[in-house]
Coordinates of C-alpha atoms in Angstrom, one line a residue:
Chain A
X1 CA -21.4 86.9 -175.7
X2 CA -23.8 88.5 -178.0
X3 CA -24.6 85.1 -179.5
X4 CA -25.0 83.7 -176.1
X5 CA -27.4 86.5 -174.9
X6 CA -29.5 85.9 -177.8
X7 CA -29.9 82.2 -177.5
X8 CA -30.8 82.7 -173.7
X9 CA -33.4 85.6 -174.8
X10 CA -35.0 83.3 -177.3
X11 CA -35.2 80.3 -174.7
X12 CA -36.8 83.0 -172.2
X13 CA -39.3 84.0 -174.9
X14 CA -40.3 80.4 -175.5
X15 CA -40.7 79.7 -171.7
X16 CA -42.9 82.7 -171.4
X17 CA -45.1 81.5 -174.1
X18 CA -45.4 78.1 -172.4
X19 CA -46.2 79.9 -169.2
X20 CA -48.8 82.1 -170.9
X21 CA -50.7 78.9 -172.4
X22 CA -50.6 77.0 -169.2
X23 CA -51.8 80.2 -167.0
X24 CA -54.7 80.5 -169.7
X25 CA -55.7 77.1 -169.7
X26 CA -55.3 76.3 -165.9
X27 CA -58.4 78.5 -165.3
X28 CA -60.5 77.0 -167.9
X29 CA -59.5 73.6 -166.5
X30 CA -60.6 74.5 -163.1
X31 CA -64.2 74.6 -163.8
X32 CA -66.8 76.4 -166.0
X33 CA -65.8 80.3 -165.5
X34 CA -69.2 81.5 -166.5
X35 CA -70.9 79.3 -163.7
X36 CA -68.5 80.7 -161.2
X37 CA -69.4 84.2 -162.3
X38 CA -73.0 83.8 -162.4
X39 CA -73.2 82.1 -158.8
X40 CA -75.1 79.2 -157.4
X41 CA -78.8 80.4 -158.2
X42 CA -78.0 81.1 -162.0
X43 CA -80.2 79.8 -164.6
X44 CA -78.9 78.2 -167.8
X45 CA -80.0 81.3 -169.5
X46 CA -77.8 83.4 -167.2
X47 CA -75.0 81.3 -167.8
X48 CA -75.3 81.3 -171.5
X49 CA -75.6 85.4 -171.4
X50 CA -72.3 85.3 -169.5
X51 CA -70.7 83.0 -171.8
X52 CA -71.6 85.4 -174.6
X53 CA -70.9 88.5 -172.9
X54 CA -67.4 87.3 -171.7
X55 CA -66.8 85.3 -175.0
X56 CA -66.4 82.1 -173.3
X57 CA -68.6 80.5 -176.2
X58 CA -65.8 81.0 -178.7
X59 CA -63.1 78.4 -179.5
X60 CA -60.2 78.3 -177.0
X61 CA -57.6 79.3 -179.3
X62 CA -59.6 82.3 -180.3
X63 CA -59.9 83.0 -176.7
X64 CA -56.1 82.5 -175.8
X65 CA -55.0 84.7 -178.7
X66 CA -57.4 87.5 -177.8
X67 CA -56.4 87.2 -174.1
X68 CA -52.5 87.1 -175.0
X69 CA -52.8 90.1 -177.7
X70 CA -54.7 92.2 -175.1
X71 CA -52.2 91.1 -172.3
X72 CA -49.2 92.2 -174.4
X73 CA -51.0 95.6 -174.5
X74 CA -51.3 95.8 -170.7
X75 CA -55.1 94.7 -170.8
X76 CA -55.9 91.9 -168.5
X77 CA -59.5 92.4 -168.6
X78 CA -61.6 93.5 -165.5
X79 CA -61.5 92.1 -162.1
X80 CA -64.6 90.2 -161.4
X81 CA -64.5 91.1 -157.7
X82 CA -62.9 94.7 -157.5
X83 CA -64.8 95.7 -160.6
X84 CA -61.7 97.6 -161.7
X85 CA -59.1 96.9 -164.7
X86 CA -56.8 94.2 -163.5
X87 CA -53.8 96.1 -165.0
X88 CA -54.5 99.1 -162.7
X89 CA -55.2 96.8 -159.7
X90 CA -51.8 95.0 -160.2
X91 CA -49.7 98.0 -161.1
X92 CA -50.5 99.5 -157.6
X93 CA -49.8 96.2 -155.6
X94 CA -46.9 95.0 -157.9
X95 CA -44.7 98.3 -157.1
X96 CA -45.0 97.4 -153.5
X97 CA -43.9 93.9 -153.9
X98 CA -41.1 94.7 -156.1
X99 CA -39.7 97.2 -153.9
X100 CA -39.9 94.9 -151.1
X101 CA -38.2 92.3 -153.2
X102 CA -35.4 94.2 -154.4
X103 CA -34.7 95.7 -150.9
X104 CA -34.9 92.2 -149.4
X105 CA -32.4 90.6 -151.8
X106 CA -30.0 93.6 -151.6
X107 CA -30.3 93.1 -147.9
X108 CA -29.7 89.4 -148.2
X109 CA -26.9 89.7 -150.4
X110 CA -25.1 92.4 -148.6
X111 CA -25.0 90.5 -145.4
X112 CA -24.6 87.0 -146.7
X113 CA -21.7 87.5 -149.1
X114 CA -19.2 89.3 -146.8
X115 CA -20.1 87.0 -144.0
X116 CA -19.6 84.0 -146.3
X117 CA -16.4 85.3 -147.3
X118 CA -15.2 86.2 -143.9
X119 CA -16.3 82.8 -142.6
X120 CA -14.5 80.9 -145.5
X121 CA -11.1 83.0 -144.9
X122 CA -11.2 81.9 -141.2
X123 CA -12.8 78.6 -140.9
X124 CA -13.9 77.8 -137.2
X125 CA -13.0 81.0 -136.0
X126 CA -15.3 83.4 -134.1
X127 CA -16.7 84.7 -137.2
X128 CA -17.3 81.5 -138.7
X129 CA -19.2 80.3 -135.7
X130 CA -21.2 83.6 -135.7
X131 CA -22.2 83.1 -139.5
X132 CA -23.3 79.6 -138.7
X133 CA -25.4 80.5 -135.8
X134 CA -27.1 83.4 -137.7
X135 CA -27.9 81.1 -140.6
X136 CA -29.0 78.2 -138.6
X137 CA -31.5 80.7 -136.6
X138 CA -32.6 82.3 -140.1
X139 CA -33.4 78.7 -141.3
X140 CA -35.2 77.8 -138.2
X141 CA -37.1 80.8 -137.6
X142 CA -40.6 81.1 -139.4
X143 CA -41.0 84.6 -141.1
X144 CA -44.3 85.2 -139.2
X145 CA -42.8 84.7 -135.9
X146 CA -39.7 86.6 -136.4
X147 CA -41.8 89.5 -138.0
X148 CA -44.0 89.6 -134.7
X149 CA -40.9 89.6 -132.5
X150 CA -39.8 92.5 -134.6
X151 CA -43.0 94.3 -134.1
X152 CA -43.0 93.6 -130.5
X153 CA -39.6 94.9 -129.9
X154 CA -39.0 97.9 -132.6
X155 CA -42.7 99.0 -132.8
X156 CA -44.2 98.5 -129.3
X157 CA -41.4 98.5 -126.9
X158 CA -39.1 101.1 -128.4
X159 CA -41.5 102.6 -130.7
X160 CA -38.8 103.2 -133.4
X161 CA -40.4 101.8 -136.4
X162 CA -44.2 101.9 -137.6
X163 CA -45.7 98.3 -137.5
X164 CA -47.8 98.4 -140.6
X165 CA -48.5 100.2 -143.9
X166 CA -46.3 101.2 -147.0
X167 CA -46.5 105.0 -146.9
X168 CA -42.6 105.8 -145.9
X169 CA -39.2 104.0 -146.3
X170 CA -39.2 103.4 -142.6
X171 CA -42.4 101.1 -143.2
X172 CA -40.2 98.9 -145.3
X173 CA -37.3 98.3 -142.7
X174 CA -38.8 95.6 -140.8
X175 CA -40.5 93.8 -143.9
X176 CA -37.1 93.9 -145.6
X177 CA -35.1 92.6 -142.8
X178 CA -37.8 89.8 -142.1
X179 CA -37.9 88.7 -145.9
X180 CA -34.2 89.3 -146.4
X181 CA -33.2 87.3 -143.5
X182 CA -35.2 84.4 -145.0
X183 CA -33.1 84.4 -148.0
X184 CA -29.7 85.1 -146.3
X185 CA -28.7 81.6 -144.8
X186 CA -28.7 79.6 -148.2
X187 CA -26.7 82.6 -149.9
X188 CA -24.3 82.8 -146.9
X189 CA -23.7 78.9 -146.7
X190 CA -23.2 78.7 -150.6
X191 CA -20.7 81.6 -150.6
X192 CA -18.7 80.2 -147.8
X193 CA -18.6 76.7 -149.3
X194 CA -17.9 78.1 -152.9
X195 CA -15.0 80.5 -151.2
X196 CA -13.5 77.4 -149.2
X197 CA -13.3 75.3 -152.4
X198 CA -11.9 78.1 -154.6
X199 CA -9.3 79.2 -151.9
X200 CA -8.0 75.7 -152.2
X201 CA -7.7 75.9 -156.1
X202 CA -4.3 75.7 -157.7
X203 CA -4.7 79.1 -159.3
X204 CA -5.0 81.0 -156.1
X205 CA -1.6 79.5 -155.2
X206 CA -0.4 80.6 -158.8
X207 CA -1.6 84.1 -157.7
X208 CA 0.1 84.1 -154.5
X209 CA 3.2 83.0 -156.3
X210 CA 2.9 85.8 -158.6
X211 CA 3.2 88.1 -155.6
X212 CA -0.6 89.1 -155.5
X213 CA -1.6 90.5 -152.0
X214 CA -4.2 88.8 -149.9
X215 CA -6.9 91.1 -150.7
X216 CA -6.4 90.8 -154.5
X217 CA -6.3 87.0 -154.1
X218 CA -9.4 87.1 -152.4
X219 CA -11.6 89.4 -154.4
X220 CA -10.0 89.4 -157.9
X221 CA -9.0 85.7 -158.1
X222 CA -11.3 83.8 -155.7
X223 CA -14.6 85.4 -155.3
X224 CA -15.5 85.9 -159.1
X225 CA -15.0 82.1 -159.4
X226 CA -17.1 81.3 -156.1
X227 CA -19.8 83.7 -156.9
X228 CA -21.2 82.0 -160.0
X229 CA -23.7 79.7 -158.1
X230 CA -24.7 82.4 -155.8
X231 CA -25.7 84.4 -158.5
X232 CA -28.1 81.6 -159.8
X233 CA -29.3 80.9 -156.2
X234 CA -30.1 84.7 -155.9
X235 CA -32.3 84.5 -159.0
X236 CA -34.2 81.7 -157.5
X237 CA -34.5 83.4 -154.1
X238 CA -35.9 86.6 -155.7
X239 CA -38.6 84.4 -157.4
X240 CA -39.4 82.9 -154.1
X241 CA -39.6 86.3 -152.4
X242 CA -42.1 87.6 -155.2
X243 CA -44.4 84.7 -154.1
X244 CA -43.4 84.1 -150.7
X245 CA -43.8 87.7 -149.5
X246 CA -47.2 87.0 -149.0
X247 CA -46.5 85.9 -145.2
X248 CA -44.7 89.1 -144.6
X249 CA -47.1 91.5 -146.6
X250 CA -50.0 90.0 -144.3
X251 CA -48.0 90.6 -141.1
X252 CA -47.0 94.3 -141.9
X253 CA -50.1 95.0 -143.7
X254 CA -48.5 96.0 -147.1
X255 CA -51.0 95.5 -149.7
X256 CA -48.6 94.1 -152.2
X257 CA -49.2 91.6 -155.0
X258 CA -48.6 88.6 -152.9
X259 CA -51.4 89.6 -150.9
X260 CA -53.5 90.3 -153.9
X261 CA -52.8 86.8 -155.2
X262 CA -54.3 85.3 -152.2
X263 CA -57.4 87.5 -152.2
X264 CA -58.0 86.7 -155.9
X265 CA -57.7 83.0 -155.6
X266 CA -60.0 82.6 -152.8
X267 CA -62.4 84.7 -154.4
X268 CA -62.5 83.0 -157.8
X269 CA -61.3 86.3 -159.6
X270 CA -60.0 84.5 -162.7
X271 CA -58.7 87.5 -164.7
X272 CA -56.6 88.6 -161.8
X273 CA -55.3 85.3 -160.9
X274 CA -54.3 84.7 -164.6
X275 CA -52.6 88.0 -164.9
X276 CA -50.6 87.5 -161.4
X277 CA -49.2 84.0 -162.7
X278 CA -48.2 85.4 -165.9
X279 CA -46.6 88.5 -164.3
X280 CA -45.0 86.5 -161.6
X281 CA -43.6 84.0 -164.2
X282 CA -42.3 86.7 -166.4
X283 CA -40.4 88.4 -163.3
X284 CA -39.0 84.9 -162.5
X285 CA -38.0 84.3 -166.2
X286 CA -36.3 87.8 -166.2
X287 CA -34.4 87.0 -163.1
X288 CA -33.3 83.8 -164.4
X289 CA -32.2 85.6 -167.8
X290 CA -30.2 88.1 -165.8
X291 CA -28.6 85.7 -163.7
X292 CA -27.2 83.8 -166.7
X293 CA -26.1 86.6 -168.5
X294 CA -24.3 87.7 -165.2
X295 CA -22.7 84.4 -164.7
X296 CA -21.8 84.3 -168.5
X297 CA -19.8 87.5 -168.1
X298 CA -18.3 86.3 -164.8
X299 CA -17.3 82.7 -166.1
X300 CA -15.9 82.7 -169.7
X301 CA -16.4 79.1 -169.7
X302 CA -20.0 79.6 -170.0
X303 CA -19.9 82.0 -172.8
X304 CA -17.0 80.8 -174.8
X305 CA -17.1 77.5 -176.3
Chain B
X1 CA 28.8 83.2 -163.2
X2 CA 29.6 82.0 -159.7
X3 CA 27.3 84.1 -157.8
X4 CA 25.4 82.2 -155.2
X5 CA 21.6 82.7 -155.6
X6 CA 20.1 80.6 -153.0
X7 CA 21.8 79.1 -149.8
X8 CA 19.6 77.0 -147.6
X9 CA 21.1 75.4 -144.3
X10 CA 19.2 73.3 -141.8
X11 CA 15.8 73.9 -143.4
X12 CA 13.0 72.4 -141.5
X13 CA 9.1 72.2 -142.1
X14 CA 6.9 71.0 -139.3
X15 CA 3.2 70.4 -139.7
X16 CA 1.3 70.4 -136.4
X17 CA -1.4 67.6 -136.5
X18 CA -3.9 66.5 -134.0
X19 CA -1.6 63.6 -133.0
X20 CA 2.0 65.2 -132.9
X21 CA 4.1 67.3 -135.1
X22 CA 4.8 65.8 -138.6
X23 CA 8.4 66.6 -139.3
X24 CA 8.2 66.9 -143.0
X25 CA 11.5 68.3 -143.9
X26 CA 14.2 67.6 -141.3
X27 CA 17.3 70.0 -141.7
X28 CA 18.2 70.0 -145.4
X29 CA 21.1 72.0 -146.9
X30 CA 21.7 73.1 -150.4
X31 CA 23.0 76.0 -152.5
X32 CA 22.4 77.2 -156.0
X33 CA 24.4 79.5 -158.2
X34 CA 23.3 81.6 -161.2
X35 CA 23.1 79.4 -164.3
X36 CA 22.8 76.1 -162.5
X37 CA 20.0 73.6 -162.4
X38 CA 19.4 71.6 -159.2
X39 CA 17.1 68.6 -159.4
X40 CA 15.5 67.7 -156.1
X41 CA 14.5 63.9 -156.5
X42 CA 12.5 61.7 -154.3
X43 CA 9.1 59.9 -154.2
X44 CA 5.6 61.3 -153.0
X45 CA 5.9 62.5 -149.4
X46 CA 9.7 63.0 -149.3
X47 CA 9.1 66.7 -148.7
X48 CA 10.5 67.9 -152.0
X49 CA 7.4 70.0 -152.8
X50 CA 7.1 71.3 -149.2
X51 CA 10.9 72.6 -149.6
X52 CA 10.2 74.4 -152.6
X53 CA 7.0 76.1 -151.2
X54 CA 9.1 77.0 -148.2
X55 CA 11.6 78.8 -150.2
X56 CA 8.9 80.6 -151.7
X57 CA 7.2 81.4 -148.4
X58 CA 4.2 80.0 -149.7
X59 CA 3.3 77.5 -147.0
X60 CA 0.4 78.5 -144.8
X61 CA 0.6 80.1 -141.3
X62 CA -0.2 76.7 -139.7
X63 CA 3.0 75.1 -141.0
X64 CA 6.2 76.2 -139.3
X65 CA 9.4 76.6 -141.5
X66 CA 12.7 76.9 -139.8
X67 CA 16.2 77.2 -141.1
X68 CA 19.8 78.0 -139.8
X69 CA 20.3 79.9 -143.0
X70 CA 17.9 80.9 -145.8
X71 CA 19.6 83.3 -147.9
X72 CA 18.3 84.7 -151.4
X73 CA 20.8 86.8 -153.2
X74 CA 22.4 87.7 -150.2
X75 CA 19.3 88.6 -148.3
X76 CA 17.9 86.6 -145.3
X77 CA 14.5 85.4 -146.2
X78 CA 13.6 84.7 -142.6
X79 CA 14.0 88.4 -141.6
X80 CA 11.6 89.5 -144.3
X81 CA 8.1 90.8 -143.7
X82 CA 5.3 89.3 -145.4
X83 CA 5.0 92.3 -147.6
X84 CA 8.6 92.1 -148.6
X85 CA 8.4 88.4 -149.3
X86 CA 5.4 89.2 -151.4
X87 CA 7.5 91.9 -153.2
X88 CA 10.2 89.1 -154.2
X89 CA 7.7 86.4 -155.2
X90 CA 6.8 86.5 -159.0
X91 CA 9.8 89.3 -159.3
X92 CA 13.0 87.8 -158.3
X93 CA 11.8 84.2 -157.6
X94 CA 9.0 82.5 -159.8
X95 CA 7.4 79.3 -159.5
X96 CA 5.8 76.7 -162.0
X97 CA 3.5 74.1 -160.6
X98 CA 2.6 70.7 -161.4
X99 CA -1.0 71.0 -162.4
X100 CA -1.3 73.2 -165.7
X101 CA -4.8 72.3 -166.1
X102 CA -5.8 74.0 -162.8
X103 CA -3.0 76.4 -162.2
X104 CA -4.6 79.2 -164.2
X105 CA -7.6 81.3 -163.3
X106 CA -10.6 80.1 -165.6
X107 CA -12.1 83.6 -165.2
X108 CA -9.4 85.8 -166.7
X109 CA -7.6 85.6 -170.3
X110 CA -4.0 84.4 -170.7
X111 CA -3.0 88.1 -171.5
X112 CA -4.7 89.4 -168.3
X113 CA -2.9 86.8 -166.0
X114 CA 0.5 87.3 -167.8
X115 CA 0.1 91.0 -167.7
X116 CA -0.8 90.9 -163.9
X117 CA 2.5 89.0 -163.1
X118 CA 4.5 92.2 -164.5
X119 CA 2.2 94.8 -163.3
X120 CA 2.4 93.6 -159.8
X121 CA 5.8 94.4 -159.7
X122 CA 6.6 97.2 -162.2
X123 CA 5.0 100.5 -163.3
X124 CA 4.1 99.6 -166.8
X125 CA 1.2 100.2 -168.9
X126 CA -1.2 97.5 -170.2
X127 CA 0.0 97.8 -173.6
X128 CA 3.7 97.6 -172.6
X129 CA 2.9 94.4 -170.4
X130 CA 0.7 92.9 -173.4
X131 CA 3.8 93.5 -175.5
X132 CA 6.0 91.7 -173.1
X133 CA 3.5 89.0 -172.7
X134 CA 3.3 88.4 -176.5
X135 CA 7.1 88.5 -176.8
X136 CA 7.4 85.7 -174.0
X137 CA 4.8 83.5 -175.4
X138 CA 6.7 83.5 -178.7
X139 CA 9.8 82.7 -176.6
X140 CA 8.1 79.5 -175.1
X141 CA 7.2 78.4 -178.4
X142 CA 3.5 79.5 -178.6
X143 CA 2.6 80.6 -182.1
X144 CA -0.1 83.2 -182.9
X145 CA 0.7 84.8 -179.6
X146 CA -1.4 87.7 -180.2
X147 CA -4.5 85.8 -180.4
X148 CA -3.6 83.4 -177.6
X149 CA -3.6 86.4 -175.4
X150 CA -7.3 86.9 -175.8
X151 CA -7.9 83.3 -175.0
X152 CA -9.3 81.6 -171.7
X153 CA -7.5 78.8 -170.1
X154 CA -9.9 76.4 -171.0
X155 CA -9.5 76.9 -174.6
X156 CA -5.9 75.5 -174.5
X157 CA -4.2 72.2 -174.0
X158 CA -2.2 71.3 -171.0
X159 CA 0.9 71.6 -173.0
X160 CA -0.1 75.0 -173.9
X161 CA -1.1 76.1 -170.5
X162 CA 2.4 74.9 -169.1
X163 CA 4.1 77.0 -171.6
X164 CA 1.8 80.0 -170.5
X165 CA 2.8 79.3 -166.9
X166 CA 6.6 79.3 -167.8
X167 CA 6.0 82.5 -169.7
X168 CA 4.2 83.9 -166.6
X169 CA 7.2 82.9 -164.4
X170 CA 9.4 84.6 -166.8
X171 CA 7.5 88.0 -166.9
X172 CA 9.7 89.9 -164.4
X173 CA 13.0 88.1 -165.6
X174 CA 13.4 86.4 -162.2
X175 CA 16.9 85.2 -161.1
X176 CA 15.4 81.8 -159.6
X177 CA 12.7 79.6 -160.9
X178 CA 11.3 76.8 -159.1
X179 CA 9.5 74.2 -161.0
X180 CA 7.4 71.8 -159.1
X181 CA 7.1 68.6 -161.2
X182 CA 6.5 70.7 -164.4
X183 CA 6.0 67.8 -166.5
X184 CA 4.3 65.2 -164.5
X185 CA 0.7 65.7 -165.9
X186 CA 1.7 66.1 -169.4
X187 CA 2.0 63.5 -172.2
X188 CA 5.6 62.1 -172.7
X189 CA 6.3 63.8 -176.1
X190 CA 5.2 67.3 -174.5
X191 CA 7.3 66.4 -171.3
X192 CA 10.5 66.3 -173.5
X193 CA 9.7 69.5 -175.3
X194 CA 8.9 71.5 -171.9
X195 CA 12.1 70.0 -170.3
X196 CA 14.1 71.3 -173.4
X197 CA 12.3 74.7 -173.3
X198 CA 13.3 75.1 -169.5
X199 CA 16.9 74.1 -170.2
X200 CA 17.3 76.5 -173.1
X201 CA 15.6 79.3 -171.3
X202 CA 17.8 79.0 -168.1
X203 CA 21.0 79.0 -170.5
X204 CA 19.7 82.1 -172.3
X205 CA 18.5 84.0 -169.3
X206 CA 21.3 82.7 -167.0
X207 CA 18.9 82.2 -164.3
X208 CA 19.0 79.4 -161.5
X209 CA 16.8 76.7 -161.7
X210 CA 15.4 74.3 -159.0
X211 CA 13.5 71.2 -160.7
X212 CA 11.5 69.0 -158.4
X213 CA 10.7 65.8 -159.8
X214 CA 10.6 61.9 -159.2
X215 CA 11.6 61.2 -162.6
X216 CA 15.4 60.3 -162.8
X217 CA 15.1 60.2 -166.6
X218 CA 14.4 64.0 -166.2
X219 CA 17.2 64.5 -164.1
X220 CA 19.5 62.9 -166.4
X221 CA 18.7 65.3 -169.1
X222 CA 18.8 68.5 -167.4
X223 CA 20.6 68.6 -164.1
X224 CA 23.9 69.9 -162.9
X225 CA 23.4 69.1 -159.5
X226 CA 21.0 66.6 -157.8
X227 CA 19.7 66.3 -154.3
X228 CA 18.0 63.0 -153.4
X229 CA 15.4 63.4 -150.8
X230 CA 14.0 60.7 -148.6
X231 CA 11.8 61.1 -145.7
X232 CA 12.4 64.8 -145.4
X233 CA 16.1 64.6 -145.7
X234 CA 18.9 64.9 -148.5
X235 CA 20.2 61.4 -148.3
X236 CA 22.7 62.2 -151.3
X237 CA 23.8 65.2 -153.2
X238 CA 26.3 66.1 -155.7
X239 CA 26.8 66.7 -159.3
X240 CA 24.5 64.8 -161.7
X241 CA 27.6 63.0 -163.2
X242 CA 28.8 61.8 -159.6
X243 CA 25.3 60.7 -158.7
X244 CA 24.7 58.6 -161.9
X245 CA 28.3 57.2 -162.1
X246 CA 28.7 56.4 -158.3
X247 CA 25.4 56.5 -156.5
X248 CA 26.6 56.0 -152.8
X249 CA 23.3 55.8 -150.7
X250 CA 21.3 52.5 -151.0
X251 CA 18.2 54.5 -151.9
X252 CA 19.8 56.3 -154.9
X253 CA 20.9 53.0 -156.0
X254 CA 17.5 51.7 -155.4
X255 CA 16.0 54.5 -157.6
X256 CA 18.5 54.1 -160.5
X257 CA 17.6 50.3 -160.5
X258 CA 14.0 51.2 -160.9
X259 CA 14.6 52.8 -164.5
X260 CA 15.3 50.6 -167.6
X261 CA 18.7 51.4 -169.3
X262 CA 18.7 50.7 -173.3
X263 CA 21.2 48.0 -174.2
X264 CA 21.7 46.9 -170.7
X265 CA 18.2 45.9 -169.5
X266 CA 17.1 42.8 -171.1
X267 CA 13.6 42.3 -172.3
X268 CA 11.5 40.2 -169.9
X269 CA 13.8 41.0 -167.0
X270 CA 12.1 42.6 -164.0
X271 CA 12.9 46.3 -163.2
X272 CA 14.2 46.8 -159.6
X273 CA 11.6 48.0 -157.1
X274 CA 12.3 49.2 -153.4
X275 CA 10.1 47.2 -151.1
X276 CA 8.0 49.0 -148.2
X277 CA 6.9 52.4 -147.8
X278 CA 8.1 55.8 -146.5
X279 CA 7.9 55.6 -142.7
X280 CA 5.7 57.9 -140.7
X281 CA 7.4 61.3 -139.9
X282 CA 5.0 62.1 -136.8
X283 CA 6.9 62.5 -133.7
X284 CA 10.9 62.0 -133.5
X285 CA 12.6 60.2 -136.1
X286 CA 15.9 58.6 -135.1
X287 CA 18.7 56.9 -137.3
X288 CA 18.4 56.3 -140.8
X289 CA 14.6 56.7 -142.2
X290 CA 15.4 54.2 -145.1
X291 CA 16.7 51.4 -142.9
X292 CA 13.4 49.5 -142.8
X293 CA 13.6 49.3 -146.6
X294 CA 17.2 48.7 -146.9
X295 CA 19.0 45.4 -147.7
X296 CA 22.2 46.5 -145.9
X297 CA 20.5 47.7 -142.7
X298 CA 22.1 46.7 -139.3
X299 CA 22.1 48.0 -135.8
X300 CA 24.4 50.8 -136.6
X301 CA 21.6 52.3 -138.8
X302 CA 19.4 53.2 -135.8
X303 CA 22.2 55.3 -134.5
X304 CA 23.2 59.0 -135.5
X305 CA 23.9 58.8 -139.2
X306 CA 27.0 60.5 -140.4
X307 CA 27.3 62.8 -143.2
X308 CA 30.0 61.4 -145.6
X309 CA 32.1 62.9 -148.7
X310 CA 32.3 60.6 -151.5
X311 CA 34.4 63.2 -153.6
X312 CA 34.3 66.9 -153.8
X313 CA 30.7 68.0 -153.5
X314 CA 29.5 64.5 -153.5
X315 CA 27.8 63.9 -150.0
X316 CA 25.7 61.0 -148.7
X317 CA 24.2 60.0 -145.3
X318 CA 24.9 56.5 -144.7
X319 CA 26.5 54.3 -142.0
X320 CA 28.0 52.1 -144.7
X321 CA 31.2 53.7 -145.9
X322 CA 32.1 50.8 -148.2
X323 CA 29.2 51.1 -150.5
X324 CA 31.0 52.7 -153.3
X325 CA 33.7 49.9 -153.6
X326 CA 31.1 47.2 -153.2
X327 CA 29.5 48.7 -156.2
X328 CA 32.6 49.0 -158.2

């Protein structure tokens, strides 16, 4: 297990390095950064001055190592637009997005896995059909529409929940449900399909022949094997949520990192964009790593050769 | 020695389908004493696996099991609650399956799975269960048992996994073991080892063994009693000696003609085969189910088929009384 974990960790570091190179070079490939900062009426002398000030006249490798070294120490430079350190800007926003992401994936898993298991235990039953209906509805309904309906019902009609902001936990209920419901259908369907397959496996019959009860067969013998692909999918969904929460953040006026990414891209705020790409990627890599480790713990065929 | 472990009369298994009911097992009788080996022989779809699953109570809720008598150690299995049946399974009666490659849970170690079989039925510590597991692995011929206990199923070969399955069936020292084609998925050399192991264990532990197989070679080596199944019925049953010496049902004779006999079958001579396929068992089946494939079939075969006694325990279901003399 340790060897497996170290191997995966090494791979994760390599991927992170690659991502850092890409996110650094993308912005230099998207045009002359100095010209972008200087604006349309700048003279050649202004641009040269900016080049010197920001160090754009140095070789790219030097600029990269300088940028990476500072990034590793939490210094992502200063935002061109907000005129404050990018690190401070992001850390405020990121905690909101992270909180929303963790709540949403928890909501998705806590509803999708029990529903998927129940649906697989009784195929074509009422509960299976209900689960199917919920997942089709979740897949068909756009987040922005569902979010607006939630606001109309729970904030305007019944006045139960605040429609916008991020001050208290009650502000996070609707965004969590909307974003979590977006991830739920795929997880539910995969759990159901996995359980259906595993419940027909020979080793389930063996467990019953040993005299194991229904609950033990279901949760000890079946779910552990069926959940492996679900763990991988959840990591991917969690990654999507980080980026994809932008719609939900906009509807509920949660000023999170997704919203910040949209703002900084549209304003050519290069240091912020670079930092966000790097941080989002690192989180994505981290989730993948965690899901790989979780699966290795669940399934010995992954960790023992 | 003569204690009856299992007594089955009129066992039926019905599977409801969209187009009618499939009568997969149609009223079979057999009984088994401690220390005996009963081989249930038949081709695919004859109902032999369903019979063993029905005795174990492992068939799904959708499948209907009926019987005039279904007694295990004097207890009527039909009257037991699912929980009582669960308590018997793995404890007093255990089962070994056909596919050793997929019959062990890939997520748990061999030791965990062996211990579970014991700990489901006995209040023992994990250490005691592990000691018992190591002991039994040694008994089923697995060397370095202690390290095997720490391994996962995917690290073991098919033959080893089947030995583990046998050890698992033995954990609670059951009175009855049902082995459903335990050697079908294994290499021929391993098959012989596993069969010898089963026969030795049966003798040593004085248990009753039901071996389900389609392989008459296996039957000849291990059986005390044989029941030949065809299309959900036992068409012939008796001691192994009687069945091999004087096969009385045309189907049994057909089966025996299919296997080569050293010294008797000449090289190049074609082996026997039974033409045709097993008839559909959906809806009512009247008369002899084998008549469409039988060389001796006549009009009487569509009528009710009598159960005839050849000698002692040797029974067969056929209208042709004179078959034995014809053979001789």
